[in-house]
């Protein structure tokens, strides 16, 4: 049995958003979602199981902290239970992009960890099983097992076994660029798990959000199959703005934007009005993400760089799913 393995995975950005859990303990989302996987942003994770180690050791970008170690250790317990072992591990992970800056590093992180960890334990899991495991680390991580356009199924079963991501079309079937504008590097006040629970408990709009999700997913799926950019732009912006309206309607309201986020979103809308194939999306943080056709990438990057408060711009094509490396 091989005791170590290294995997790489890419973050993904949701076009149709997930916000809210139907089961917090199993980390089951209350709604499905659709995302794109980003090629140029890379998490590389090595896991080595060490027979005589008494604790898990976790290094993320050359640093260790108790909170990250506890979260990863809990995740490794799931894999250990599956393999029927209790061996501790050394986990070394690096991101080639700003960690914790709202660029979905938990998605790529848990996808890479599920693959490297399971292989290092000698398990040969299917993509479906990897996606199920990754979901338990972070809801959006289930999607980073696959490349291109990916749908996360909300599932019906209470044990969550049908709550898994499925690939829609691969990264070469409809080339797209994602331009990320970083507007702040400050850690967010309220993470997604706490934010989702507060929203579920206090927002008067929560039921309407859940009810609207299936229609948004159907439109987006259709737009992707038909390569209809305008339709995808419309439903994605609608899903994003509905999610943020929902967050703001929690009590107390959650505001993840700053001034530059709003200015950048307006800039993208103005570009689209002028004929550029681009739309914006925003997650639980102040960064702006522009989705565009590759030929629009240069003009979109230049426009975002002009927005006051945008500190850095990253550009990525769509990429493949998680995979093992030597
Ligand atoms: O993966 P989580 O549990 O951190 O949730 C991610 C939620 C959003 O990024 C806001 C939306 C999404 O679908 O990715």
Coordinates of C-alpha atoms and ligand atoms in Angstrom, one line a residue:
X1 CA 0.0 0.0 0.0
X2 CA 1.3 3.4 -1.0
X3 CA 1.4 5.6 2.1
X4 CA 1.7 9.0 0.5
X5 CA 0.0 10.7 -2.5
X6 CA 0.0 14.1 -4.0
X7 CA -3.0 15.7 -5.7
X8 CA -3.8 19.0 -7.3
X9 CA -7.2 20.6 -7.6
X10 CA -8.6 24.0 -8.7
X11 CA -11.1 26.3 -7.0
X12 CA -14.5 26.8 -8.7
X13 CA -16.8 29.8 -8.9
X14 CA -20.6 29.3 -8.6
X15 CA -22.7 30.8 -11.3
X16 CA -26.0 29.5 -9.8
X17 CA -25.3 29.9 -6.1
X18 CA -25.6 27.7 -3.0
X19 CA -26.5 29.3 0.3
X20 CA -28.1 27.4 3.1
X21 CA -27.9 23.8 4.4
X22 CA -30.6 21.2 4.7
X23 CA -28.5 19.3 7.2
X24 CA -25.7 21.1 9.0
X25 CA -24.1 17.9 10.5
X26 CA -23.8 16.1 7.1
X27 CA -23.2 19.4 5.3
X28 CA -26.0 18.9 2.8
X29 CA -26.9 22.0 0.8
X30 CA -30.5 23.2 0.8
X31 CA -30.2 24.1 -3.0
X32 CA -28.3 22.8 -5.9
X33 CA -25.6 24.9 -7.7
X34 CA -23.7 25.2 -10.9
X35 CA -20.0 26.3 -11.1
X36 CA -17.0 26.6 -13.3
X37 CA -13.5 25.2 -12.4
X38 CA -10.5 27.6 -12.8
X39 CA -7.3 26.3 -14.4
X40 CA -4.7 28.8 -13.4
X41 CA -5.5 28.7 -9.7
X42 CA -3.9 25.6 -8.2
X43 CA -3.9 23.9 -4.8
X44 CA -1.2 21.1 -4.4
X45 CA -1.7 18.8 -1.5
X46 CA 0.6 15.9 -0.3
X47 CA -0.7 13.5 2.3
X48 CA 1.6 11.0 4.0
X49 CA 0.3 8.5 6.6
X50 CA 3.0 7.8 9.2
X51 CA 2.7 4.7 11.3
X52 CA 4.1 6.0 14.6
X53 CA 2.8 9.6 14.5
X54 CA 0.4 10.5 17.4
X55 CA -1.2 13.6 15.8
X56 CA -1.9 14.9 12.4
X57 CA 0.5 17.6 11.2
X58 CA -0.9 20.2 8.8
X59 CA 1.1 22.9 6.9
X60 CA -0.8 25.2 4.7
X61 CA 1.4 27.6 2.7
X62 CA 4.3 27.0 5.0
X63 CA 2.3 27.8 8.1
X64 CA 0.5 25.8 10.7
X65 CA -2.4 26.8 12.9
X66 CA -4.6 24.9 15.3
X67 CA -7.9 25.8 13.7
X68 CA -6.9 24.6 10.2
X69 CA -5.3 21.4 11.7
X70 CA -8.5 20.6 13.6
X71 CA -10.6 21.0 10.5
X72 CA -8.4 18.9 8.3
X73 CA -7.9 16.2 11.0
X74 CA -11.7 15.9 11.3
X75 CA -11.9 15.4 7.5
X76 CA -9.1 12.8 7.6
X77 CA -11.1 10.9 10.3
X78 CA -13.8 10.3 7.6
X79 CA -11.3 8.8 5.2
X80 CA -9.6 6.8 8.1
X81 CA -13.0 5.4 9.1
X82 CA -13.6 4.4 5.5
X83 CA -10.2 2.7 5.3
X84 CA -10.6 1.2 8.8
X85 CA -7.3 2.6 10.1
X86 CA -6.3 5.2 12.7
X87 CA -2.9 6.2 11.4
X88 CA -2.1 9.9 11.6
X89 CA -0.9 12.0 8.7
X90 CA 1.5 14.7 7.6
X91 CA -0.4 17.1 5.2
X92 CA 1.4 19.7 3.2
X93 CA -0.6 22.0 1.0
X94 CA 0.2 25.1 -1.0
X95 CA -1.9 27.5 -3.1
X96 CA -0.5 29.5 -6.0
X97 CA -3.2 32.1 -5.3
X98 CA -4.1 34.3 -2.3
X99 CA -5.5 32.0 0.4
X100 CA -8.6 33.1 2.4
X101 CA -9.0 36.0 0.0
X102 CA -12.4 34.8 -1.2
X103 CA -11.1 32.8 -4.0
X104 CA -12.6 29.5 -2.9
X105 CA -9.4 28.0 -1.5
X106 CA -11.5 25.6 0.7
X107 CA -13.1 24.1 -2.5
X108 CA -9.8 23.3 -4.1
X109 CA -8.3 22.4 -0.7
X110 CA -10.8 19.7 0.3
X111 CA -11.0 18.3 -3.3
X112 CA -7.2 17.8 -3.3
X113 CA -7.2 16.5 0.2
X114 CA -10.0 13.9 -0.5
X115 CA -8.1 12.6 -3.5
X116 CA -4.5 12.6 -2.0
X117 CA -5.8 11.4 1.4
X118 CA -7.8 8.5 0.0
X119 CA -5.0 7.4 -2.3
X120 CA -2.4 7.6 0.4
X121 CA -4.7 5.2 2.4
X122 CA -4.8 2.8 -0.5
X123 CA -8.4 3.6 -1.4
X124 CA -9.3 3.8 -5.0
X125 CA -12.5 5.9 -4.9
X126 CA -14.7 6.8 -7.8
X127 CA -15.2 10.5 -8.7
X128 CA -18.7 10.3 -7.2
X129 CA -17.3 9.0 -3.9
X130 CA -14.6 11.7 -3.9
X131 CA -17.2 14.3 -4.4
X132 CA -19.2 13.0 -1.5
X133 CA -16.2 13.1 0.7
X134 CA -15.1 16.5 -0.5
X135 CA -18.6 17.9 0.3
X136 CA -18.2 17.0 3.9
X137 CA -15.1 19.3 4.1
X138 CA -16.8 22.2 2.3
X139 CA -20.0 22.2 0.3
X140 CA -18.4 23.8 -2.8
X141 CA -15.4 21.4 -2.7
X142 CA -17.7 18.6 -4.1
X143 CA -17.7 20.6 -7.4
X144 CA -13.9 20.9 -7.7
X145 CA -13.6 17.1 -8.2
X146 CA -14.7 17.9 -11.8
X147 CA -13.5 20.3 -14.5
X148 CA -15.4 22.7 -16.8
X149 CA -19.1 23.3 -15.9
X150 CA -20.3 21.3 -12.9
X151 CA -23.6 20.9 -11.2
X152 CA -24.0 20.1 -7.5
X153 CA -27.1 18.1 -6.9
X154 CA -29.2 19.0 -3.9
X155 CA -30.3 15.4 -3.5
X156 CA -33.3 14.0 -1.7
X157 CA -31.9 11.4 0.7
X158 CA -31.5 12.3 4.4
X159 CA -28.1 10.4 4.5
X160 CA -26.8 12.7 1.7
X161 CA -25.7 9.8 -0.6
X162 CA -27.3 11.5 -3.6
X163 CA -25.9 14.9 -2.7
X164 CA -23.0 15.0 -5.0
X165 CA -21.5 16.9 -8.0
X166 CA -21.9 15.8 -11.6
X167 CA -20.0 17.1 -14.6
X168 CA -22.1 19.1 -17.2
X169 CA -19.6 19.9 -20.0
X170 CA -15.8 19.8 -19.9
X171 CA -13.5 22.8 -19.9
X172 CA -12.8 22.6 -23.7
X173 CA -16.5 22.4 -24.7
X174 CA -17.2 26.1 -24.1
X175 CA -14.0 28.1 -23.4
X176 CA -14.5 30.9 -20.9
X177 CA -12.3 33.1 -18.9
X178 CA -12.8 34.2 -15.3
X179 CA -11.2 37.5 -14.2
X180 CA -11.0 37.9 -10.4
X181 CA -10.7 41.4 -8.9
X182 CA -9.3 41.3 -5.4
X183 CA -10.7 44.3 -3.4
X184 CA -9.6 43.3 0.1
X185 CA -7.4 40.8 1.8
X186 CA -9.0 41.1 5.2
X187 CA -10.4 37.9 6.7
X188 CA -14.2 38.0 6.6
X189 CA -16.2 38.6 9.8
X190 CA -18.6 35.7 9.3
X191 CA -17.7 32.5 7.4
X192 CA -20.1 30.8 5.1
X193 CA -21.2 28.1 7.6
X194 CA -22.2 30.6 10.3
X195 CA -23.7 33.0 7.7
X196 CA -25.8 30.3 6.1
X197 CA -27.2 29.2 9.5
X198 CA -28.0 32.8 10.5
X199 CA -29.7 33.4 7.2
X200 CA -31.8 30.2 7.5
X201 CA -32.9 31.2 11.0
X202 CA -33.7 34.9 10.5
X203 CA -34.3 35.8 6.9
X204 CA -37.9 36.3 5.9
X205 CA -36.9 35.5 2.3
X206 CA -35.3 32.1 2.9
X207 CA -38.2 30.0 1.7
X208 CA -38.5 32.1 -1.5
X209 CA -34.8 31.5 -2.1
X210 CA -35.1 27.8 -1.8
X211 CA -38.2 27.7 -4.0
X212 CA -36.5 29.7 -6.8
X213 CA -33.4 27.5 -7.1
X214 CA -34.8 24.8 -9.3
X215 CA -35.9 27.2 -12.0
X216 CA -32.5 29.0 -12.0
X217 CA -30.7 25.7 -12.3
X218 CA -32.9 24.6 -15.2
X219 CA -32.3 27.9 -17.1
X220 CA -28.5 27.7 -16.5
X221 CA -28.3 24.1 -17.5
X222 CA -30.2 24.9 -20.7
X223 CA -28.0 28.0 -21.4
X224 CA -24.9 25.9 -21.0
X225 CA -26.1 23.1 -23.3
X226 CA -27.1 25.7 -25.9
X227 CA -23.9 27.8 -25.4
X228 CA -26.2 30.8 -24.8
X229 CA -24.0 33.4 -23.1
X230 CA -26.7 36.1 -22.7
X231 CA -29.0 33.7 -21.0
X232 CA -26.3 32.3 -18.7
X233 CA -25.3 35.9 -17.9
X234 CA -28.8 36.8 -16.9
X235 CA -29.6 33.8 -14.7
X236 CA -26.1 34.0 -13.1
X237 CA -26.4 37.6 -12.1
X238 CA -30.0 37.0 -10.9
X239 CA -28.9 34.1 -8.7
X240 CA -25.9 36.1 -7.3
X241 CA -28.0 39.2 -6.5
X242 CA -30.8 37.1 -5.0
X243 CA -28.2 35.4 -2.8
X244 CA -26.8 38.7 -1.6
X245 CA -30.3 40.1 -1.0
X246 CA -31.0 37.0 1.0
X247 CA -27.8 37.5 3.1
X248 CA -28.7 41.2 3.7
X249 CA -32.2 40.2 4.8
X250 CA -30.7 38.1 7.7
X251 CA -31.0 39.7 11.1
X252 CA -28.4 41.2 11.6
X253 CA -27.9 41.6 7.9
X254 CA -24.8 40.1 6.3
X255 CA -23.0 42.6 3.9
X256 CA -20.1 40.9 2.2
X257 CA -19.5 43.7 -0.4
X258 CA -17.4 46.9 -0.1
X259 CA -17.7 49.9 -2.3
X260 CA -15.2 48.6 -4.9
X261 CA -17.3 45.4 -5.2
X262 CA -20.4 47.4 -6.2
X263 CA -18.4 49.7 -8.5
X264 CA -16.8 46.7 -10.2
X265 CA -20.2 44.9 -10.7
X266 CA -21.6 48.1 -12.3
X267 CA -18.5 48.3 -14.5
X268 CA -19.2 44.8 -15.8
X269 CA -22.8 45.6 -16.5
X270 CA -21.9 48.7 -18.4
X271 CA -19.4 46.6 -20.4
X272 CA -22.1 44.1 -21.2
X273 CA -24.5 46.9 -22.3
X274 CA -21.8 48.0 -24.7
X275 CA -21.6 44.6 -26.3
X276 CA -18.8 42.8 -24.3
X277 CA -19.7 39.2 -23.4
X278 CA -19.2 39.4 -19.7
X279 CA -21.1 39.1 -16.4
X280 CA -20.2 39.5 -12.8
X281 CA -20.6 37.3 -9.7
X282 CA -19.8 37.7 -6.0
X283 CA -19.5 35.1 -3.3
X284 CA -19.3 35.4 0.5
X285 CA -16.6 38.1 0.4
X286 CA -15.8 41.4 -1.4
X287 CA -14.0 40.0 -4.5
X288 CA -15.6 40.5 -7.9
X289 CA -15.5 37.6 -10.4
X290 CA -16.1 38.4 -14.0
X291 CA -17.0 35.5 -16.4
X292 CA -16.4 36.3 -20.0
X293 CA -15.6 34.8 -23.4
X294 CA -11.9 34.5 -23.9
X295 CA -11.8 37.3 -26.5
X296 CA -13.2 39.7 -23.9
X297 CA -10.7 38.8 -21.2
X298 CA -8.2 41.7 -22.0
X299 CA -10.8 44.4 -22.0
X300 CA -12.5 43.0 -18.8
X301 CA -9.1 42.9 -17.0
X302 CA -8.3 46.4 -18.1
X303 CA -11.7 47.7 -17.0
X304 CA -11.5 46.1 -13.5
X305 CA -7.9 47.4 -13.0
X306 CA -9.4 50.9 -13.5
X307 CA -11.9 50.5 -10.7
X308 CA -10.8 52.3 -7.6
X309 CA -10.2 49.8 -4.8
X310 CA -9.4 46.8 -7.0
X311 CA -6.0 45.8 -5.8
X312 CA -5.1 42.9 -8.0
X313 CA -6.6 41.1 -11.0
X314 CA -6.2 37.3 -11.6
X315 CA -7.2 35.7 -15.0
X316 CA -8.0 32.1 -15.5
X317 CA -9.3 29.8 -18.2
X318 CA -11.6 26.9 -17.2
X319 CA -9.7 23.9 -16.0
X320 CA -9.9 20.2 -15.3
X321 CA -11.0 18.4 -12.1
X322 CA -8.8 17.1 -9.2
X323 CA -6.1 14.7 -10.2
X324 CA -3.1 12.8 -8.8
X325 CA 0.5 14.0 -9.6
X326 CA 3.8 12.2 -9.0
Ligands
LIG1 O1 -18.4 25.8 0.3 P1 -18.9 26.7 1.3 O2 -19.7 26.0 2.3 O3 -17.9 27.7 1.9 O4 -20.1 27.7 0.6 C1 -19.8 28.5 -0.5 C2 -21.0 29.4 -0.8 C3 -20.8 30.4 -1.9 O5 -19.4 30.5 -2.3 C4 -21.2 31.8 -1.4 C5 -21.7 30.0 -3.1 C6 -21.2 28.8 -3.8 O6 -22.1 28.1 -4.3 O7 -20.0 28.5 -4.0

